[in-house]
Coordinates of N, CA and C and ligand atoms in Angstrom, one line a residue:
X1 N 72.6 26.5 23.6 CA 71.4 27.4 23.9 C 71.6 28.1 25.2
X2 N 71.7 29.6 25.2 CA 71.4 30.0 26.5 C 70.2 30.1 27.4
X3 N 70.3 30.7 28.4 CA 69.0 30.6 29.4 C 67.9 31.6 29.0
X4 N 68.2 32.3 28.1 CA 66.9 33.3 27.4 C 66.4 32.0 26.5
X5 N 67.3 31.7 25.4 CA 66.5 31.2 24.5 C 66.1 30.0 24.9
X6 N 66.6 28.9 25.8 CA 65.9 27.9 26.5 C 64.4 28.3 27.4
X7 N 64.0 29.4 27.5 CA 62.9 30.0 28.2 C 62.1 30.3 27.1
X8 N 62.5 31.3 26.3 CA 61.8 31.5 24.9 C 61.1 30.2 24.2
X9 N 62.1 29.2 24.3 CA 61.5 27.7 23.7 C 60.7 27.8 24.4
X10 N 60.6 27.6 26.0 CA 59.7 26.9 26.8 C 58.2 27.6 26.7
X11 N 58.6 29.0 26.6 CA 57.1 30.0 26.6 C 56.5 29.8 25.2
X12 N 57.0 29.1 23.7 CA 56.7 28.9 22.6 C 56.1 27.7 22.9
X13 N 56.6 26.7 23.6 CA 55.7 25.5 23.5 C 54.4 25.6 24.9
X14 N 54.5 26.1 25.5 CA 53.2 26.1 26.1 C 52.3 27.0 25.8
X15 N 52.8 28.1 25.2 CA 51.5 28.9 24.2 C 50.9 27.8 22.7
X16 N 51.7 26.6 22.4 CA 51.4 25.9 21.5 C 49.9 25.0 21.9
X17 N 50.5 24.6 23.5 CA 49.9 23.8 24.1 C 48.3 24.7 24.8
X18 N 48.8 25.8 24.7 CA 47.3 26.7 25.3 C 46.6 26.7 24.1
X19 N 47.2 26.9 22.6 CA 46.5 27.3 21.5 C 45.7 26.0 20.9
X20 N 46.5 24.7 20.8 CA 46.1 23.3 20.8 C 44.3 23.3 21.7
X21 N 44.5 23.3 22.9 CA 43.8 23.4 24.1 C 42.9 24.1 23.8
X22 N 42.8 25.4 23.7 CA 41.4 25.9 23.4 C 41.0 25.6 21.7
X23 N 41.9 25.2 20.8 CA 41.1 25.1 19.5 C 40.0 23.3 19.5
X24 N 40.7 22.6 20.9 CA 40.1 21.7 20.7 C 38.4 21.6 21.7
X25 N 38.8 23.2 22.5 CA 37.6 23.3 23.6 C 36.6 24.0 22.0
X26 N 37.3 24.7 21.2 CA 36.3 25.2 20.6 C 35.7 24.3 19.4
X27 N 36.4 23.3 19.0 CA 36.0 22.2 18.0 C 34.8 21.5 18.5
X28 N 35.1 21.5 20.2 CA 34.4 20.0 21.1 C 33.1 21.0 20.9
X29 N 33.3 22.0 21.3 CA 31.8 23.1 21.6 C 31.1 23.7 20.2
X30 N 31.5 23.1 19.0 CA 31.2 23.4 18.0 C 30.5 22.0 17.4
X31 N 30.6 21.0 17.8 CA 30.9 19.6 17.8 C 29.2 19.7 18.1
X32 N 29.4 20.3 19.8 CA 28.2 19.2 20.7 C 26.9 20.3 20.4
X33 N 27.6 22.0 19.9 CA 26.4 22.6 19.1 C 25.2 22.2 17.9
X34 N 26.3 21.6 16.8 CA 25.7 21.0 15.6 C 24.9 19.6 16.1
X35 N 25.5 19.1 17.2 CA 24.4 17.4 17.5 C 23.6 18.6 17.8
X36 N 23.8 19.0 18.7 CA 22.0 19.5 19.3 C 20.9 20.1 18.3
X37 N 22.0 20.9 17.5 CA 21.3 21.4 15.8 C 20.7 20.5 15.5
X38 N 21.4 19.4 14.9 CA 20.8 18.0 14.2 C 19.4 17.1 14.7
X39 N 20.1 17.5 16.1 CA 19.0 16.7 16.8 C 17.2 17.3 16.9
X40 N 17.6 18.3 17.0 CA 16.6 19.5 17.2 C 16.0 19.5 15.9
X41 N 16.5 19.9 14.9 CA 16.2 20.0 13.5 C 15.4 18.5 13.1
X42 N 16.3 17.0 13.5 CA 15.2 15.8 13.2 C 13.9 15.7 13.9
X43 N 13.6 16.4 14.8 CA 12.4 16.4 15.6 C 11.4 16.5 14.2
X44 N 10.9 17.5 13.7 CA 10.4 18.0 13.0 C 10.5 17.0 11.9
X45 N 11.4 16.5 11.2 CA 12.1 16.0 10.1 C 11.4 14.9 9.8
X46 N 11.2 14.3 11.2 CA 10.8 12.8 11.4 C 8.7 12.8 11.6
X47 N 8.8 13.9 12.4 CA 7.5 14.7 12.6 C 6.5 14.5 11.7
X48 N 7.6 15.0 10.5 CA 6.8 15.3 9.0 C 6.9 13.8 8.4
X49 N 7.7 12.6 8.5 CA 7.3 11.4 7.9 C 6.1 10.7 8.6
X50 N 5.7 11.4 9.2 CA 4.2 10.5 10.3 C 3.4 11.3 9.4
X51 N 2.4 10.3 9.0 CA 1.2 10.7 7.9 C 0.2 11.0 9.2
X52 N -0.7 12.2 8.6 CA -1.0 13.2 9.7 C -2.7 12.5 9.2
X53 N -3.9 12.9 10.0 CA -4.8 12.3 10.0 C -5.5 12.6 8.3
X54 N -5.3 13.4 7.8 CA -5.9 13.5 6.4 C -4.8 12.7 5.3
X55 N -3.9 12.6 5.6 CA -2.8 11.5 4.8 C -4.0 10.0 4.8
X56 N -4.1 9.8 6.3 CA -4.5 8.5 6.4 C -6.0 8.2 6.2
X57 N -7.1 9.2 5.8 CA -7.8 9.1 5.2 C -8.1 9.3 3.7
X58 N -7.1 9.9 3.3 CA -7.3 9.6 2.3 C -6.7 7.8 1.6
X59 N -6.0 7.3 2.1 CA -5.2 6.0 2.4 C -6.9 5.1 2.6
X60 N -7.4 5.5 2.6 CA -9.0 4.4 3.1 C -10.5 5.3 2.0
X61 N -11.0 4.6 1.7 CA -12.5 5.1 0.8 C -13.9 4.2 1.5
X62 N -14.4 5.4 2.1 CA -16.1 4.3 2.1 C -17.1 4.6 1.1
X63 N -17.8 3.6 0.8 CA -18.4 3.5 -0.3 C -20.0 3.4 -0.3
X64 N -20.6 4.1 -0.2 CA -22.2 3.4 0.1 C -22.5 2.6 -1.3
X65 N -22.9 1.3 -0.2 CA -23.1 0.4 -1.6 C -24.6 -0.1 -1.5
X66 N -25.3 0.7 -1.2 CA -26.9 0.7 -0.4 C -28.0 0.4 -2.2
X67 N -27.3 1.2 -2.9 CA -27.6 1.5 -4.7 C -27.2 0.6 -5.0
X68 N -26.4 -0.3 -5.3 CA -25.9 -0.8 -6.2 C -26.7 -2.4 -6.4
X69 N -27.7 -2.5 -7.4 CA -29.0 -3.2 -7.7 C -28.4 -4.7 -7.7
X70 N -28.5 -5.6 -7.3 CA -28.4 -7.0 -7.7 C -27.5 -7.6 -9.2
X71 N -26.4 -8.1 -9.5 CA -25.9 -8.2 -10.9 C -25.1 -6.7 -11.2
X72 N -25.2 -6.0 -10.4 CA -24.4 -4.9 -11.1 C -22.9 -4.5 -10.4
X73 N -22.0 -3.6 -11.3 CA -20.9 -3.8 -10.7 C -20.6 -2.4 -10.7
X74 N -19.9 -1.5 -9.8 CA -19.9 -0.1 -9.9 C -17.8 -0.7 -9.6
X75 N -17.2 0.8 -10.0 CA -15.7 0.8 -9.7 C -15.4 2.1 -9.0
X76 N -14.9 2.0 -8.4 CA -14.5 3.2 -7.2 C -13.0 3.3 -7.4
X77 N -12.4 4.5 -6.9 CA -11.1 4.9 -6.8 C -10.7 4.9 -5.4
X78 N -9.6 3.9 -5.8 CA -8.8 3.8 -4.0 C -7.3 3.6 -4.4
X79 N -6.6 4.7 -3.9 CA -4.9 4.8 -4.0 C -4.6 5.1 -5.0
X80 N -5.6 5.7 -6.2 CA -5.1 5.9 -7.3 C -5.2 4.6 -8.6
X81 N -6.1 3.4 -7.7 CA -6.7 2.4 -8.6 C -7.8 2.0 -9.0
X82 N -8.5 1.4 -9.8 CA -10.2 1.2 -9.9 C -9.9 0.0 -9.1
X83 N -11.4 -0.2 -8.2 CA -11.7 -1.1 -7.1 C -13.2 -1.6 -7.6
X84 N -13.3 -2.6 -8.0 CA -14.6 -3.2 -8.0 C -15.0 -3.8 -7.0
X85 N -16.4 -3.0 -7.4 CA -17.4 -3.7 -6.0 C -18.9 -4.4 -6.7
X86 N -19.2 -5.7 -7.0 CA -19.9 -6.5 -7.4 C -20.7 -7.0 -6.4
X87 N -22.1 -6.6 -6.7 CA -23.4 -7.0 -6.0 C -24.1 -8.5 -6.6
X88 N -23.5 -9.6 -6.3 CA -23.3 -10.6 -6.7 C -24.8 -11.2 -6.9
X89 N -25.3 -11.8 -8.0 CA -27.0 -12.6 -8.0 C -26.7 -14.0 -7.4
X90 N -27.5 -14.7 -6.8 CA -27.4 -15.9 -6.5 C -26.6 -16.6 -7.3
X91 N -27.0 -16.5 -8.8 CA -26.5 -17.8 -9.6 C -25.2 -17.8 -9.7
X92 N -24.6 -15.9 -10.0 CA -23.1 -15.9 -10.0 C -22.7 -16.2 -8.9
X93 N -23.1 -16.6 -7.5 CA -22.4 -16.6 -6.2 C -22.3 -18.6 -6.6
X94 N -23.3 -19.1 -6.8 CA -23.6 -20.5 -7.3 C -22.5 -20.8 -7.9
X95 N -22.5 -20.5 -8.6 CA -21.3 -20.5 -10.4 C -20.1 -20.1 -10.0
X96 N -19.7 -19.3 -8.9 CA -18.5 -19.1 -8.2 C -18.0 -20.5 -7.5
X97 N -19.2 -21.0 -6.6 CA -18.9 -22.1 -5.5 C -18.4 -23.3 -6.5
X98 N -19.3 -23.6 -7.4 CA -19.5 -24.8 -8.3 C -18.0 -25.0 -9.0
X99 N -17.4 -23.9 -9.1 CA -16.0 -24.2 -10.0 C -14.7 -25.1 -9.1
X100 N -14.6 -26.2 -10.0 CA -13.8 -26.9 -9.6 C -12.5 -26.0 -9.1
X101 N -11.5 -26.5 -8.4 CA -9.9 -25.9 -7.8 C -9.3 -26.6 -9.2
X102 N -9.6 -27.8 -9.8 CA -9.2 -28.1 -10.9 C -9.2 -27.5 -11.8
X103 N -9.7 -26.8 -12.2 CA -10.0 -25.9 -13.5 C -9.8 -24.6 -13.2
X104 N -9.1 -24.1 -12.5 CA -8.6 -22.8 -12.4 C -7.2 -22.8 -12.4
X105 N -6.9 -21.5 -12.8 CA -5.2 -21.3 -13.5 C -4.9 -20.8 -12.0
X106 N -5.1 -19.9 -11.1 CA -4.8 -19.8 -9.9 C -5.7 -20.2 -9.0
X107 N -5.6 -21.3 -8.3 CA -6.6 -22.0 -7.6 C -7.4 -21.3 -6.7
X108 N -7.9 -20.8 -6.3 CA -8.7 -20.1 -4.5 C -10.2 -20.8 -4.8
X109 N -10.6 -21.0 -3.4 CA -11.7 -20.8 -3.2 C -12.8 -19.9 -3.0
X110 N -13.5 -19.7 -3.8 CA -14.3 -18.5 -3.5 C -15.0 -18.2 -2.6
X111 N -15.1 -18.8 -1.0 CA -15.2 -18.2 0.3 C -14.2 -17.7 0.3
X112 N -12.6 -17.7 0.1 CA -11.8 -17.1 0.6 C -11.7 -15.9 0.3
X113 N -12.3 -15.2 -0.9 CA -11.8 -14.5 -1.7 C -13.4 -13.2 -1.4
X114 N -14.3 -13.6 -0.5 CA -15.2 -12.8 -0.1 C -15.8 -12.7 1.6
X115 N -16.5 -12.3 2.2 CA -16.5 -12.1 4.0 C -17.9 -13.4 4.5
X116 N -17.4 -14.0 5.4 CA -18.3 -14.8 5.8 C -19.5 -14.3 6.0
X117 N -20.6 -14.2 5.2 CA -22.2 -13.8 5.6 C -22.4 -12.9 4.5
X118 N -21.2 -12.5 3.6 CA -21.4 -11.3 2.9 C -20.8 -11.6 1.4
X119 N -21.4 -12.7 1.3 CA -20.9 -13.5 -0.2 C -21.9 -12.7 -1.3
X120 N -23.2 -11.9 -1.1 CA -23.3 -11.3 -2.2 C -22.3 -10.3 -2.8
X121 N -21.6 -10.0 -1.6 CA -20.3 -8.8 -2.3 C -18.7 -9.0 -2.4
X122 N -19.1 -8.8 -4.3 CA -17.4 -9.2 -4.2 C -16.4 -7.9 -4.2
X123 N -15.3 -7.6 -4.1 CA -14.1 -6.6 -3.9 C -13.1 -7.0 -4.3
X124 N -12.8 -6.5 -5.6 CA -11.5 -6.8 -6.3 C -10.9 -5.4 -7.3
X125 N -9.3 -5.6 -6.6 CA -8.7 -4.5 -7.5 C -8.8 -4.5 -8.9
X126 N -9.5 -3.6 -9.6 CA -9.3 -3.8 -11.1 C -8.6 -3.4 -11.7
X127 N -7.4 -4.1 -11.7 CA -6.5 -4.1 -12.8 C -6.2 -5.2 -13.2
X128 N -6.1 -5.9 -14.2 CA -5.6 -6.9 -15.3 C -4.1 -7.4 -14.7
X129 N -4.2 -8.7 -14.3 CA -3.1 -9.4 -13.6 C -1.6 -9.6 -14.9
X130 N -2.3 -9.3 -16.0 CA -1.5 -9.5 -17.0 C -0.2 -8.2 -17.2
X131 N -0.8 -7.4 -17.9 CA -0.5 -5.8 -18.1 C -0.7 -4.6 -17.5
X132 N -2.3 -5.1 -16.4 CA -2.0 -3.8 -15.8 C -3.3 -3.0 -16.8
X133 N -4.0 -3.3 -17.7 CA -5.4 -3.2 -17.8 C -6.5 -2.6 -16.7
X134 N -7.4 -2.3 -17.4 CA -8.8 -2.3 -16.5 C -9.5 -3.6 -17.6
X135 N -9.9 -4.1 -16.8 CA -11.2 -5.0 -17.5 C -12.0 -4.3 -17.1
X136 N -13.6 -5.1 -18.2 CA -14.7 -4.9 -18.8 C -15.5 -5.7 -17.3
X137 N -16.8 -4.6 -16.6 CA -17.1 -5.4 -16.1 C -18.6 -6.4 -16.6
X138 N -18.5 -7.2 -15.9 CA -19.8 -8.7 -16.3 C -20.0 -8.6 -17.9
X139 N -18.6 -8.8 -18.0 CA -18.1 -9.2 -20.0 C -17.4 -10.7 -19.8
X140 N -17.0 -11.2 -21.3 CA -16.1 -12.4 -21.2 C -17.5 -13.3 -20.7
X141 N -16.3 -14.7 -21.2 CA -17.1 -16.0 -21.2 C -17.5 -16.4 -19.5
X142 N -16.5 -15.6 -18.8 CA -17.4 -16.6 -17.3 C -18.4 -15.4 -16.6
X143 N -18.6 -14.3 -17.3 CA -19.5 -13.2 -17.1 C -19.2 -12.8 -15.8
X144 N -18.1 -12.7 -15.5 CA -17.3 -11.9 -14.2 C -16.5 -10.4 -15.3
X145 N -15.4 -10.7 -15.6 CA -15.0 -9.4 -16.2 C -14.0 -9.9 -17.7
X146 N -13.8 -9.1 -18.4 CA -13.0 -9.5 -19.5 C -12.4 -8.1 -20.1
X147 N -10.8 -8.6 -20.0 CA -9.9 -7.3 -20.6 C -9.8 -7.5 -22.0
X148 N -10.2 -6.5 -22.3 CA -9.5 -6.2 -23.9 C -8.6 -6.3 -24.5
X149 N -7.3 -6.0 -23.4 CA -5.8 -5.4 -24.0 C -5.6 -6.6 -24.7
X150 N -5.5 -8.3 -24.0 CA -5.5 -9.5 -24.7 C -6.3 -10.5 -24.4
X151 N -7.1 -9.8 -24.3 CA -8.3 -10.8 -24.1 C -8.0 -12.0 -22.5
X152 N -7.9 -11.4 -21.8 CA -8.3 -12.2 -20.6 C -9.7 -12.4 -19.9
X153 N -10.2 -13.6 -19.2 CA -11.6 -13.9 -18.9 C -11.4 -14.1 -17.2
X154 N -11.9 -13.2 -16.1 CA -12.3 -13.8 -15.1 C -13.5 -13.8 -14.7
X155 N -13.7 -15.1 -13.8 CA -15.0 -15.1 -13.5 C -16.0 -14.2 -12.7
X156 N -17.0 -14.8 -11.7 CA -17.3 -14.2 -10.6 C -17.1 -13.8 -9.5
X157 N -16.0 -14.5 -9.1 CA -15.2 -14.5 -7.8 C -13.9 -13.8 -8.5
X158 N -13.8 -13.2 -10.0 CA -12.6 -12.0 -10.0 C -11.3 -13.2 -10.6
X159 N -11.8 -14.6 -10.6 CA -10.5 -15.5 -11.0 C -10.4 -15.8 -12.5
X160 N -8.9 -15.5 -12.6 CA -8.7 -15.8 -14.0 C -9.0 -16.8 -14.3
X161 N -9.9 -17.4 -15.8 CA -10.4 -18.9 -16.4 C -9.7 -18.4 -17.6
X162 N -9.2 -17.9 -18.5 CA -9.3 -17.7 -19.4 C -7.8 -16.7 -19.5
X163 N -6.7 -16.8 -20.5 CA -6.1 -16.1 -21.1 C -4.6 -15.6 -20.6
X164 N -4.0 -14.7 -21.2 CA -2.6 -14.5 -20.7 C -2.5 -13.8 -19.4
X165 N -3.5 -13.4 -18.4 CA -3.4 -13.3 -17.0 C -3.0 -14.3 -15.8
X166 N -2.2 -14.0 -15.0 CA -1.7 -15.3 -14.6 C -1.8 -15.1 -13.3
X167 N -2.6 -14.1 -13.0 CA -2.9 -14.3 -11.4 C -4.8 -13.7 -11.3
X168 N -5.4 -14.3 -10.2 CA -6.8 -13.6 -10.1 C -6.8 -12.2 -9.8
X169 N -8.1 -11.2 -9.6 CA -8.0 -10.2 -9.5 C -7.9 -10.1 -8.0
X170 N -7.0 -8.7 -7.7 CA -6.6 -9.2 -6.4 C -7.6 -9.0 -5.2
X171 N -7.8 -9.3 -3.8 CA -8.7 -8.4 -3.2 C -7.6 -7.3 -2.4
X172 N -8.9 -6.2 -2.3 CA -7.9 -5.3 -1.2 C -8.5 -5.5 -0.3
X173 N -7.8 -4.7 1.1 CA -8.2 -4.5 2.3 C -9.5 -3.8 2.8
X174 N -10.2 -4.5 2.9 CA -11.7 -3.6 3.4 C -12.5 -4.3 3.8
X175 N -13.7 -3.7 4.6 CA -14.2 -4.2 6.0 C -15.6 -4.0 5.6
X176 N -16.6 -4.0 6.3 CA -17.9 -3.6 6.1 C -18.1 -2.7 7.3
X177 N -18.5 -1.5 7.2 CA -18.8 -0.9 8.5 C -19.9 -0.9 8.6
X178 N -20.8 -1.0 8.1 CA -22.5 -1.2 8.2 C -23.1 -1.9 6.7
X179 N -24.1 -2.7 7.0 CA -24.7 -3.2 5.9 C -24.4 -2.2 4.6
X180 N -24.6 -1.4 4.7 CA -24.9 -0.3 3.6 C -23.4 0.0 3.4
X181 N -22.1 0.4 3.5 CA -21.2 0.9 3.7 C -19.4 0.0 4.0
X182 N -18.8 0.3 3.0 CA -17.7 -0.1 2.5 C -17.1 1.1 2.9
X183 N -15.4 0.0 3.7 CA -14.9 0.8 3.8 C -13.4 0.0 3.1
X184 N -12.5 0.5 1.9 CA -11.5 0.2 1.3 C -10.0 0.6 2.1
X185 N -9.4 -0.3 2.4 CA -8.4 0.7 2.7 C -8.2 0.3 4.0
Ligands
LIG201 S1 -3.5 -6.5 -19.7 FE1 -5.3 -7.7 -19.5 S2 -5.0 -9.3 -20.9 FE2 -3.2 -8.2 -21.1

């Protein structure tokens, strides 16, 4: 090789090395563009999975339960489920306490299953522990509720006594915000 073409080499590999060099300045700056894209872009992204204050009211139902007469059971819609709310008479709150832990297919005690001072009101999801039913309210043998689909019986405190349901009705989450007023959710 003479002295031209040993120089010719050498000006081919340092234009290699300049062309290398900026395609990696332009990769790196193309690189730290897209994070900032991405980054910028999940602000919002993430923004939008935060349930905004009408998300989270709707997530909750109050209920004026100011009407609802002694012995009677009204059902409300919460999350897209029927919610019973039972204005309990003395004797069903009686007939609740009185039931043996023996004789129930899912054992609870019926203070647990209502609010200390506020045992006339019971709160139970209505749906049928079985299938997924609505029961019948203050039907069936323990005059709490009774599904039709196959015949299941819970009592007054919402517990299964009777049939192919294999768990009580459940309670949901809810508070009392004033005598008069239920709040689900
Ligand atoms: S769904 Fe209620 S008894 Fe089957």
């Amino acid at each position: 090789m003479n002295q031209n073409q040993e120089n010719n080499v050498e000006q081919i590999n340092e234009s290699n090395e300049d062309t290398s060099t900026r395609r990696d300045f332009v990769v790196l700056t193309a690189s730290a563009v897209a994070c900032a894209g991405a980054a910028a872009a999940a602000i919002p992204f993430v923004k939008s999975l935060a349930p905004d204050k009408a998300v989270l009211a709707v997530g909750s139902t109050e209920v004026d339960i100011s009407k609802i007469k002694e012995g009677e059971t009204i059902t409300v819609m919460w999350r897209g489920q029927p919610v019973f709310i039972k204005h309990r008479t003395n004797a069903e709150i009686e007939a609740a306490k009185a039931t043996k832990l023996e004789e129930l297919v899912d054992p609870q005690e019926d203070d647990l299953r209502v609010k200390k001072g506020k045992e006339k009101w019971l709160v139970t999801v209505g749906v049928c522990t079985h299938l997924g039913c609505v029961p019948l309210n203050n039907k069936g043998d323990f005059k709490g509720w009774f599904c039709p689909c196959h015949g299941s019986h819970y009592d007054t405190s919402g517990r299964i006594r009777k049939g192919p349901a294999p768990k009580n009705l459940a309670i949901p989450p809810y508070e009392f915000l004033n005598d008069n007023t239920i709040k689900i959710g």
